[in-house]
């Protein structure tokens, strides 16, 4: 009975709110998806944080710092949305540390040059935007509202990255080489952000039925590629895919096959920075324990006064 | 001691004369921290002139408009936050 | 030129402390505090930028970025406190508390400067610094009156950084000249208020004011601790490695 009412609600585009009845699987699916989204924002602070101290101008430094700060904020919005489903922040952090929860694989790649800041802003944030715009219409209320807020703030992130790439591409020959190199390293991981092909993605069925997801992996990936090819052409950089070609019949770009071995390796923990990212997060968490305990202890003392 | 902080709901008055609007929530241990965290998280783009913070556990919620059968009637609070339920000391995995 | 050097002294403390704080990104004890520390850092970079733009105007040839990225250690005039290592969260908070109390008092006076640009920058910075003061002060109190461990740790931070607090109140020839012209601040006049705020906070937090002893000095003439060199190597690397590049 509840299932019918629930599905009717979903079908009529009404939002599901925290206190509403929901199938256990819907709740579990959301916890997994929202928490992984949150973890991604937080872990994503590391590869970009890596270049804050070395930003080449005051303006670049302030913009990058503001961007990474936004990402922390997005993590917080998402943890909040996730907690409304009945799980605590502590549990979520534990799941991350125990590798029971994942985060977006793109952040397991190292940032090796300043141009990577451009590539990440342009491609990674660009891909995230495609995904997030779609998620604004997700069925779970708190998640949808979080996404709307995030999308409002995200637009400057992609522009920041694209501007860096554009400037470097028309700068000195060393700068142009640096920018092209960053694009070469981040292109494939970026399109892999959209996940496996629809046919290889077992959870897509429920996600679409419950309107958690509004578009499939392949649909979103295609949308991103179509937008980005032209952007690369304008600034004079080459996307490292020899099979990239406009298909007049489909009205979309055809593109080469992704390296699925690499994809699954990185997803399963065998990527260049997996260990480093998690160790960093664990270390910060451990080293901050005495601070958190002090704050709690102080607060408790105030209540007793 | 659990590593969880208290959750506070945040209400922001974006301009003088307007009503406070619910912006979301923050974790904090004391009220000064709650206000500061709310400011840092929700008014980075100058979205506010006045901030209210209230511990989530103090908020009382009305019932869902769909009537008795469809919602979780076990409490009248806003969320399913587990921190609202006090667990016996020493209990684990719950 | 005296006004230029005076301006650089203020700018340099902001940029160096901003640089230190920015390293906390993704390392904060909570995600909330991570954002807070980045906020403090951004404020300081904003202040530094405004001051370096003014320095650029006064100089006539160098840009704000030139001042930030092309001067060497002996040409920086930041207070030595600002270049000290982040250490643990307590060290960072004490460094920030000491600096914010001073900065609050300094900018309060500087907002009345006869130099319109400095007065305007000071007035704007004062709004931000008030928050820095509240924030760092709250944490001193929480950590001092938190657990036994936090009290021990932050007491140590206070003891270690105390030797850098003498520099706040020094007056050299340039300071004297600027003060006489109604442009600059009488730093030594700030001490009694600084002491009052610090003493009250420490008392409230179960903490002991360190005894005065040897005080570090020399930043007004580009004398620094060994930390500054490393900080600048990292900060200035890209513009120095690619001198012809525009970013």
XYZ file of C-alpha atoms in Angstrom:
646
model
C 0.000 0.000 0.000
C 2.740 2.400 1.057
C 4.763 1.347 -1.974
C 1.933 2.393 -4.288
C 1.464 5.774 -2.676
C 5.217 6.284 -2.721
C 5.563 5.432 -6.428
C 2.537 7.592 -7.243
C 4.239 10.470 -5.536
C 7.411 9.892 -7.504
C 5.502 9.622 -10.774
C 3.659 12.877 -10.154
C 6.940 14.713 -9.571
C 6.249 15.402 -5.895
C 9.244 15.496 -3.595
C 9.872 12.886 -0.930
C 10.767 14.513 2.390
C 12.675 13.079 5.387
C 9.658 11.999 7.400
C 7.802 10.381 4.501
C 7.572 6.621 4.191
C 10.120 5.261 1.718
C 11.229 1.787 0.611
C 14.315 0.678 2.466
C 16.187 0.320 -0.818
C 15.347 3.888 -1.786
C 16.750 5.104 1.507
C 19.885 2.937 1.175
C 20.441 4.005 -2.419
C 20.186 7.665 -1.490
C 22.517 7.336 1.474
C 25.089 5.718 -0.772
C 24.723 8.223 -3.587
C 24.538 11.387 -1.486
C 27.363 10.379 0.837
C 29.620 9.493 -2.082
C 28.824 12.832 -3.619
C 29.724 14.537 -0.318
C 32.950 12.554 0.055
C 33.882 13.546 -3.498
C 33.602 17.241 -2.708
C 35.779 16.850 0.361
C 38.424 14.626 -1.202
C 38.376 16.942 -4.224
C 39.774 19.683 -2.004
C 43.095 17.851 -1.917
C 44.224 17.834 -5.565
C 43.304 21.506 -5.905
C 44.510 22.463 -2.444
C 47.864 21.153 -3.624
C 48.376 24.273 -5.749
C 47.057 27.063 -3.513
C 50.453 27.856 -2.042
C 51.993 28.022 -5.521
C 49.332 29.952 -7.429
C 51.168 32.297 -9.814
C 49.319 35.509 -9.002
C 47.412 37.006 -6.084
C 44.180 36.905 -8.041
C 44.675 33.262 -9.044
C 45.439 32.356 -5.453
C 42.320 34.017 -4.068
C 40.083 32.536 -6.743
C 41.435 29.025 -6.167
C 41.099 29.339 -2.404
C 37.496 30.533 -2.777
C 36.754 27.644 -5.117
C 38.132 25.002 -2.771
C 36.287 26.622 0.094
C 33.071 26.326 -1.927
C 33.778 22.638 -2.319
C 34.024 22.213 1.430
C 30.701 23.999 1.684
C 29.160 21.674 -0.883
C 30.408 18.722 1.114
C 28.643 20.143 4.140
C 25.336 20.684 2.314
C 25.469 17.090 1.091
C 26.414 15.566 4.451
C 23.462 17.497 5.892
C 21.102 16.145 3.258
C 22.398 12.640 3.875
C 21.961 12.912 7.624
C 18.240 13.564 7.223
C 17.990 9.919 6.171
C 19.058 8.721 9.600
C 22.829 8.368 9.474
C 25.362 10.458 11.389
C 28.377 12.394 10.109
C 30.629 10.169 12.216
C 29.254 7.041 10.550
C 29.691 8.597 7.120
C 33.318 9.482 7.831
C 33.927 5.968 9.145
C 32.508 4.486 5.958
C 34.901 6.615 3.941
C 37.869 5.594 6.063
C 36.964 1.916 5.944
C 36.591 2.177 2.160
C 32.951 1.085 2.457
C 31.962 4.300 0.699
C 33.597 5.600 -2.442
C 34.206 9.015 -3.921
C 34.594 10.156 -7.484
C 37.606 8.459 -9.053
C 38.765 11.581 -10.793
C 40.289 12.767 -7.545
C 42.628 9.804 -7.487
C 44.733 11.452 -10.155
C 47.619 13.750 -9.175
C 47.798 17.466 -9.998
C 51.223 17.849 -11.511
C 51.255 21.371 -12.901
C 49.419 24.662 -12.523
C 47.610 23.886 -15.770
C 45.890 21.034 -13.949
C 43.957 23.719 -12.058
C 42.633 24.830 -15.421
C 41.871 21.303 -16.568
C 40.066 20.424 -13.359
C 37.949 23.548 -13.326
C 37.069 23.241 -16.986
C 36.597 19.480 -17.345
C 35.954 18.046 -13.904
C 33.701 20.840 -12.716
C 32.208 20.904 -16.197
C 31.307 17.229 -15.938
C 30.036 17.732 -12.390
C 27.809 20.568 -13.573
C 26.207 18.402 -16.251
C 25.461 15.809 -13.596
C 24.332 18.280 -10.961
C 21.999 20.290 -13.166
C 20.236 17.036 -13.876
C 20.106 16.168 -10.180
C 18.327 19.402 -9.293
C 15.182 17.509 -10.240
C 15.939 14.468 -8.090
C 13.001 13.124 -6.110
C 14.394 13.445 -2.592
C 13.682 16.956 -1.289
C 16.811 17.718 0.760
C 19.065 16.350 -2.022
C 17.259 18.395 -4.666
C 17.500 21.595 -2.625
C 21.183 20.927 -1.946
C 21.782 20.488 -5.661
C 20.027 23.747 -6.540
C 22.204 25.584 -4.059
C 25.340 23.893 -5.354
C 24.526 24.626 -8.984
C 24.160 28.319 -8.217
C 27.684 28.380 -6.831
C 29.253 26.050 -9.369
C 29.144 28.290 -12.419
C 32.174 30.333 -11.451
C 34.205 27.158 -10.921
C 34.087 26.054 -14.505
C 34.699 29.559 -15.831
C 37.760 29.865 -13.581
C 39.250 26.694 -15.028
C 38.455 27.509 -18.625
C 39.962 30.976 -18.265
C 43.217 29.488 -16.962
C 43.398 27.105 -19.931
C 42.545 29.839 -22.434
C 45.219 32.190 -21.082
C 47.862 29.506 -21.053
C 46.958 28.269 -24.511
C 47.667 31.721 -25.918
C 50.663 32.385 -23.670
C 54.296 31.313 -23.998
C 55.105 28.036 -25.742
C 55.902 26.485 -22.358
C 52.485 27.520 -21.058
C 50.706 26.129 -24.102
C 52.577 22.839 -23.737
C 51.646 22.713 -20.052
C 47.972 23.294 -20.842
C 47.888 20.654 -23.593
C 49.628 18.192 -21.273
C 47.014 18.786 -18.569
C 44.210 18.243 -21.068
C 45.899 15.028 -22.242
C 45.983 13.678 -18.700
C 42.533 14.746 -17.557
C 40.335 14.187 -20.608
C 39.672 10.453 -20.280
C 39.360 10.430 -16.475
C 36.840 13.268 -16.835
C 34.543 11.431 -19.180
C 34.909 8.339 -17.002
C 33.370 10.423 -14.201
C 29.973 9.622 -15.672
C 30.457 6.002 -14.744
C 30.163 2.779 -16.694
C 28.048 2.448 -19.820
C 24.334 2.185 -19.046
C 24.376 -1.490 -20.003
C 27.054 -2.174 -17.380
C 25.431 -0.135 -14.643
C 23.187 -2.377 -12.509
C 21.696 0.296 -10.280
C 20.476 2.517 -13.101
C 17.075 0.794 -13.280
C 15.913 1.652 -9.776
C 17.618 5.019 -9.829
C 15.600 6.035 -12.888
C 12.333 4.469 -11.626
C 12.581 6.361 -8.362
C 13.722 9.511 -10.147
C 16.864 9.683 -8.057
C 18.670 9.906 -11.372
C 16.941 11.863 -14.112
C 19.278 10.972 -17.000
C 21.491 7.948 -17.623
C 25.300 7.812 -17.510
C 25.663 7.686 -21.289
C 23.182 10.519 -21.833
C 25.072 12.781 -19.445
C 28.445 11.797 -20.859
C 27.331 12.578 -24.401
C 25.969 15.937 -23.291
C 29.277 16.845 -21.690
C 31.364 15.819 -24.695
C 29.141 17.724 -27.104
C 29.567 20.907 -25.050
C 33.282 20.574 -24.460
C 34.688 19.777 -27.910
C 33.832 23.212 -29.216
C 35.294 24.868 -26.119
C 38.616 23.129 -26.751
C 38.617 24.184 -30.396
C 38.086 27.843 -29.533
C 41.145 28.008 -27.314
C 43.320 26.013 -29.680
C 43.818 22.832 -27.668
C 43.415 19.276 -28.970
C 41.311 16.651 -27.221
C 43.393 13.467 -27.048
C 40.860 11.236 -28.832
C 41.631 10.452 -32.482
C 38.137 8.954 -32.907
C 36.354 12.134 -31.904
C 34.134 13.115 -34.835
C 30.853 14.927 -35.390
C 28.134 12.502 -36.447
C 25.587 14.451 -38.492
C 23.036 11.650 -38.380
C 23.057 11.310 -34.596
C 23.499 15.010 -34.008
C 26.231 14.209 -31.519
C 29.988 13.599 -31.404
C 31.220 10.041 -31.808
C 34.094 9.277 -29.495
C 36.584 6.524 -28.732
C 36.187 3.735 -26.201
C 37.325 4.418 -22.655
C 39.972 2.285 -20.990
C 37.703 0.264 -18.720
C 40.624 -1.598 -17.126
C 41.946 1.683 -15.870
C 38.474 2.735 -14.769
C 37.828 -0.346 -12.633
C 41.344 -0.356 -11.276
C 41.033 3.164 -9.994
C 37.482 2.600 -8.683
C 38.708 -0.423 -6.777
C 41.567 1.342 -5.079
C 44.447 0.912 -7.495
C 44.895 4.381 -8.835
C 47.803 6.842 -8.530
C 46.466 8.710 -5.497
C 43.910 6.478 -3.816
C 46.056 5.654 -0.820
C 47.402 9.184 -0.521
C 43.948 10.816 -0.560
C 42.527 8.537 2.082
C 45.626 8.696 4.285
C 45.497 12.490 4.120
C 41.865 12.526 5.194
C 42.458 10.048 8.012
C 45.486 11.981 9.241
C 43.629 15.294 9.353
C 40.768 13.592 11.168
C 43.065 11.983 13.753
C 45.122 15.085 14.316
C 41.964 17.100 14.883
C 40.522 14.738 17.474
C 41.901 16.620 20.475
C 40.359 19.827 19.132
C 36.924 18.289 18.646
C 37.068 16.737 22.101
C 38.064 20.049 23.663
C 35.199 21.860 21.944
C 32.699 19.292 23.179
C 34.071 19.342 26.680
C 33.941 23.134 26.780
C 30.345 23.163 25.532
C 29.300 20.655 28.164
C 30.865 22.781 30.881
C 28.878 25.806 29.668
C 25.618 23.873 29.911
C 26.374 22.973 33.508
C 26.930 26.603 34.500
C 32.533 9.925 23.629
C 31.002 10.021 20.167
C 32.635 12.221 17.582
C 29.343 13.842 16.670
C 28.517 17.472 17.297
C 25.094 18.924 17.861
C 23.072 19.876 14.809
C 21.654 23.379 14.588
C 19.141 24.700 12.090
C 20.081 27.983 10.444
C 17.716 30.800 9.535
C 18.917 33.802 7.569
C 17.442 37.232 7.125
C 18.945 38.325 3.840
C 17.814 41.906 3.995
C 16.487 44.197 6.655
C 12.704 43.963 6.744
C 12.441 40.448 5.322
C 11.577 37.359 7.349
C 14.243 34.837 8.324
C 14.363 31.888 5.944
C 15.571 28.346 6.666
C 18.937 27.884 4.953
C 19.951 24.427 6.159
C 21.868 23.212 9.150
C 25.344 23.191 10.702
C 27.230 21.079 13.206
C 28.614 22.908 16.236
C 29.255 22.359 19.899
C 28.341 25.726 21.402
C 26.207 28.633 20.231
C 29.113 30.907 19.254
C 30.514 28.140 17.071
C 27.060 27.553 15.589
C 26.729 31.213 14.620
C 30.255 31.371 13.214
C 29.871 28.139 11.255
C 26.520 29.334 9.914
C 28.101 32.590 8.800
C 30.992 30.803 7.093
C 28.804 28.248 5.352
C 25.728 30.236 4.392
C 26.817 33.834 3.957
C 30.028 33.531 1.964
C 28.437 35.473 -0.837
C 26.963 38.052 1.497
C 23.615 36.359 1.579
C 22.690 37.580 5.010
C 22.323 40.399 7.443
C 21.062 38.440 10.448
C 21.472 34.796 11.395
C 19.464 32.683 13.854
C 20.627 29.256 14.970
C 18.456 26.805 16.866
C 19.341 23.322 18.051
C 17.483 20.894 15.775
C 16.172 18.977 18.772
C 14.251 22.073 19.891
C 12.285 22.323 16.692
C 8.801 20.889 16.756
C 7.334 19.823 13.441
C 3.733 19.493 12.409
C 2.562 16.353 10.695
C 2.983 15.701 6.998
C 0.022 16.866 4.932
C -0.693 13.358 3.687
C -2.365 12.293 6.898
C -1.583 9.611 9.435
C -0.824 6.536 7.422
C 1.917 7.742 5.189
C 4.549 9.292 7.382
C 6.777 8.135 10.157
C 4.783 9.044 13.253
C 7.430 7.996 15.736
C 8.328 11.564 16.526
C 7.338 15.081 15.690
C 10.866 16.256 14.947
C 12.171 17.525 11.611
C 14.428 14.700 10.548
C 15.435 11.156 11.194
C 18.663 12.373 12.794
C 20.032 9.569 14.921
C 21.474 12.004 17.440
C 17.962 12.783 18.570
C 17.706 9.339 20.050
C 19.829 8.870 23.158
C 21.453 5.479 23.138
C 22.429 3.737 26.373
C 26.087 4.231 27.283
C 28.231 1.418 26.009
C 25.830 0.322 23.291
C 27.490 -0.237 19.943
C 26.526 -0.645 16.307
C 23.293 1.264 16.832
C 60.515 56.049 0.210
C 59.103 55.935 3.716
C 55.392 55.686 2.920
C 56.097 52.818 0.531
C 58.086 50.879 3.111
C 55.449 51.587 5.744
C 52.741 50.256 3.459
C 54.784 47.180 2.589
C 55.244 46.343 6.261
C 51.494 46.125 6.724
C 50.934 44.326 3.413
C 53.632 41.756 4.067
C 52.226 40.605 7.395
C 48.882 40.077 5.686
C 50.229 38.144 2.737
C 52.556 35.926 4.747
C 49.931 35.072 7.355
C 47.401 34.524 4.576
C 49.836 32.130 2.910
C 50.335 30.184 6.158
C 46.585 29.859 6.782
C 45.894 28.716 3.236
C 47.904 25.553 3.939
C 45.192 24.385 6.321
C 42.942 23.703 3.352
C 41.687 20.091 3.582
C 43.524 19.625 6.895
C 41.172 21.275 9.372
C 39.964 19.479 12.516
C 36.428 19.723 11.130
C 35.107 20.607 7.715
C 33.489 23.671 9.274
C 36.794 24.895 10.654
C 38.447 24.203 7.303
C 36.067 26.726 5.770
C 36.634 29.170 8.622
C 40.415 29.091 8.222
C 40.142 29.550 4.452
C 37.902 32.528 5.093
C 40.493 34.103 7.355
C 43.125 33.451 4.719
C 41.030 35.027 1.973
C 40.421 38.134 4.065
C 44.152 38.540 4.612
C 44.978 38.073 0.932
C 42.330 40.664 0.109
C 43.926 43.112 2.517
C 47.387 42.326 1.175
C 46.195 42.852 -2.359
C 44.705 46.260 -1.593
C 47.879 47.338 0.190
C 50.187 46.013 -2.524
C 48.116 47.798 -5.177
C 48.723 50.984 -3.213
C 52.416 50.143 -2.944
C 52.453 49.689 -6.703
C 50.900 53.137 -7.142
C 53.471 54.691 -4.829
C 56.333 52.896 -6.529
C 55.262 53.681 -10.081
C 56.975 50.742 -11.791
C 56.283 47.461 -9.994
C 52.868 45.760 -9.937
C 51.253 44.253 -6.844
C 52.212 40.796 -8.130
C 55.800 41.965 -8.641
C 55.931 42.941 -4.992
C 54.436 39.615 -3.940
C 56.418 37.298 -6.179
C 59.675 38.978 -7.049
C 61.075 40.337 -3.784
C 63.531 38.247 -1.816
C 63.559 37.449 1.922
C 65.500 40.533 2.987
C 63.005 42.762 1.208
C 59.970 41.441 3.073
C 58.855 43.294 6.202
C 56.220 41.031 7.684
C 56.202 40.548 11.448
C 58.165 37.410 12.300
C 55.145 35.962 14.080
C 53.325 35.649 10.767
C 55.929 33.386 9.190
C 55.997 30.881 12.053
C 54.927 27.361 11.139
C 51.290 26.328 11.405
C 52.146 23.541 13.842
C 48.988 22.023 15.252
C 45.638 23.781 15.442
C 46.473 25.317 18.817
C 49.675 26.896 17.492
C 47.763 28.374 14.568
C 45.026 29.724 16.818
C 47.441 31.381 19.234
C 49.387 32.927 16.352
C 46.120 34.230 14.958
C 44.833 35.472 18.282
C 47.995 37.451 19.053
C 47.993 38.904 15.551
C 44.270 39.698 15.456
C 44.296 41.606 18.728
C 47.188 43.697 17.433
C 45.667 44.111 13.987
C 42.324 45.170 15.440
C 43.968 47.860 17.535
C 46.296 48.893 14.713
C 43.593 49.202 12.057
C 41.336 51.050 14.500
C 43.972 53.751 14.740
C 44.974 53.590 11.065
C 41.369 54.270 9.975
C 42.018 57.830 11.101
C 45.147 58.188 8.994
C 45.650 61.396 7.053
C 46.530 59.178 4.098
C 43.115 58.543 2.570
C 44.022 55.264 0.917
C 45.467 53.740 4.053
C 42.507 55.010 6.074
C 40.033 53.421 3.664
C 41.886 50.099 3.561
C 42.108 50.139 7.345
C 38.389 50.797 7.756
C 37.459 47.926 5.465
C 39.995 45.569 7.027
C 38.778 46.457 10.486
C 35.352 44.960 9.744
C 37.019 41.685 8.769
C 39.570 41.661 11.579
C 36.834 42.007 14.195
C 35.647 38.602 13.060
C 39.194 37.190 13.117
C 39.475 38.359 16.685
C 36.143 36.849 17.742
C 36.935 33.591 16.021
C 40.447 33.102 17.354
C 39.474 34.297 20.820
C 36.600 31.786 20.986
C 39.007 29.006 20.149
C 41.586 30.104 22.720
C 38.840 29.903 25.323
C 37.539 26.536 24.085
C 40.972 24.982 23.999
C 42.111 26.536 27.265
C 38.973 25.493 29.076
C 38.315 22.283 27.136
C 40.179 19.175 28.166
C 43.373 18.747 30.152
C 45.161 17.836 26.959
C 43.953 20.883 25.041
C 44.891 23.154 27.924
C 48.411 21.725 28.039
C 48.873 22.012 24.286
C 47.693 25.563 23.961
C 49.660 26.704 26.990
C 52.736 25.410 25.203
C 51.728 27.303 22.051
C 51.427 30.500 24.077
C 54.832 29.947 25.679
C 56.491 29.228 22.320
C 55.053 32.172 20.417
C 55.343 34.763 23.179
C 58.801 35.832 22.046
C 57.311 37.123 18.798
C 54.890 39.522 20.431
C 57.431 42.229 21.166
C 57.630 43.285 17.530
C 54.039 44.562 17.569
C 54.954 47.544 19.699
C 58.287 48.662 18.220
C 58.721 52.118 16.751
C 61.669 52.853 14.452
C 62.487 56.058 12.572
C 59.981 55.380 9.812
C 57.199 54.686 12.313
C 58.060 57.863 14.198
C 58.022 59.907 11.009
C 54.722 58.444 9.781
C 53.147 58.986 13.178
C 54.333 62.589 13.351
C 52.811 63.238 9.923
C 49.464 61.875 11.080
C 49.719 58.975 8.644
C 50.947 56.110 10.810
C 50.160 54.537 14.153
C 51.965 54.836 17.471
C 52.583 51.115 17.970
C 53.839 51.415 21.544
C 50.542 53.035 22.531
C 48.759 49.825 21.574
C 50.493 47.689 24.176
C 48.379 48.347 27.248
C 45.138 47.569 25.392
C 46.701 44.501 23.777
C 47.792 43.279 27.187
C 44.332 43.895 28.632
C 42.526 41.879 25.941
C 45.051 39.052 26.032
C 45.159 38.878 29.829
C 41.364 38.803 30.138
C 41.101 36.048 27.549
C 43.813 33.932 29.127
C 42.273 34.253 32.576
C 38.886 33.225 31.193
C 40.501 30.156 29.666
C 42.480 28.744 32.564
C 45.709 29.809 30.866
C 48.795 31.492 32.233
C 50.311 34.561 30.631
C 53.908 33.665 29.690
C 56.652 35.638 31.379
C 58.268 38.355 29.316
C 61.769 37.487 28.276
C 63.843 37.747 25.132
C 61.780 39.241 22.319
C 62.536 38.541 18.653
C 63.044 41.585 16.480
C 64.261 42.787 13.109
C 61.468 42.334 10.580
C 61.201 46.079 10.024
C 64.539 45.800 8.256
C 64.000 42.474 6.567
C 65.547 40.289 9.283
C 63.586 37.076 9.562
C 63.543 33.576 10.974
C 64.668 30.751 8.688
C 61.049 29.904 7.875
C 60.468 32.792 5.514
C 62.900 31.585 2.878
C 61.111 28.273 2.472
C 57.711 29.907 2.411
C 58.803 32.269 -0.358
C 60.449 29.498 -2.414
C 57.115 27.794 -2.617
C 54.997 30.894 -3.057
C 57.179 32.518 -5.722
C 58.210 29.457 -7.699
C 56.003 29.772 -10.798
C 56.519 33.459 -11.679
C 60.264 33.059 -11.096
C 60.473 29.840 -13.161
C 58.539 31.406 -16.045
C 59.535 35.075 -15.992
C 58.000 35.831 -19.396
C 54.658 34.220 -18.674
C 51.436 36.031 -17.881
C 48.991 34.154 -15.750
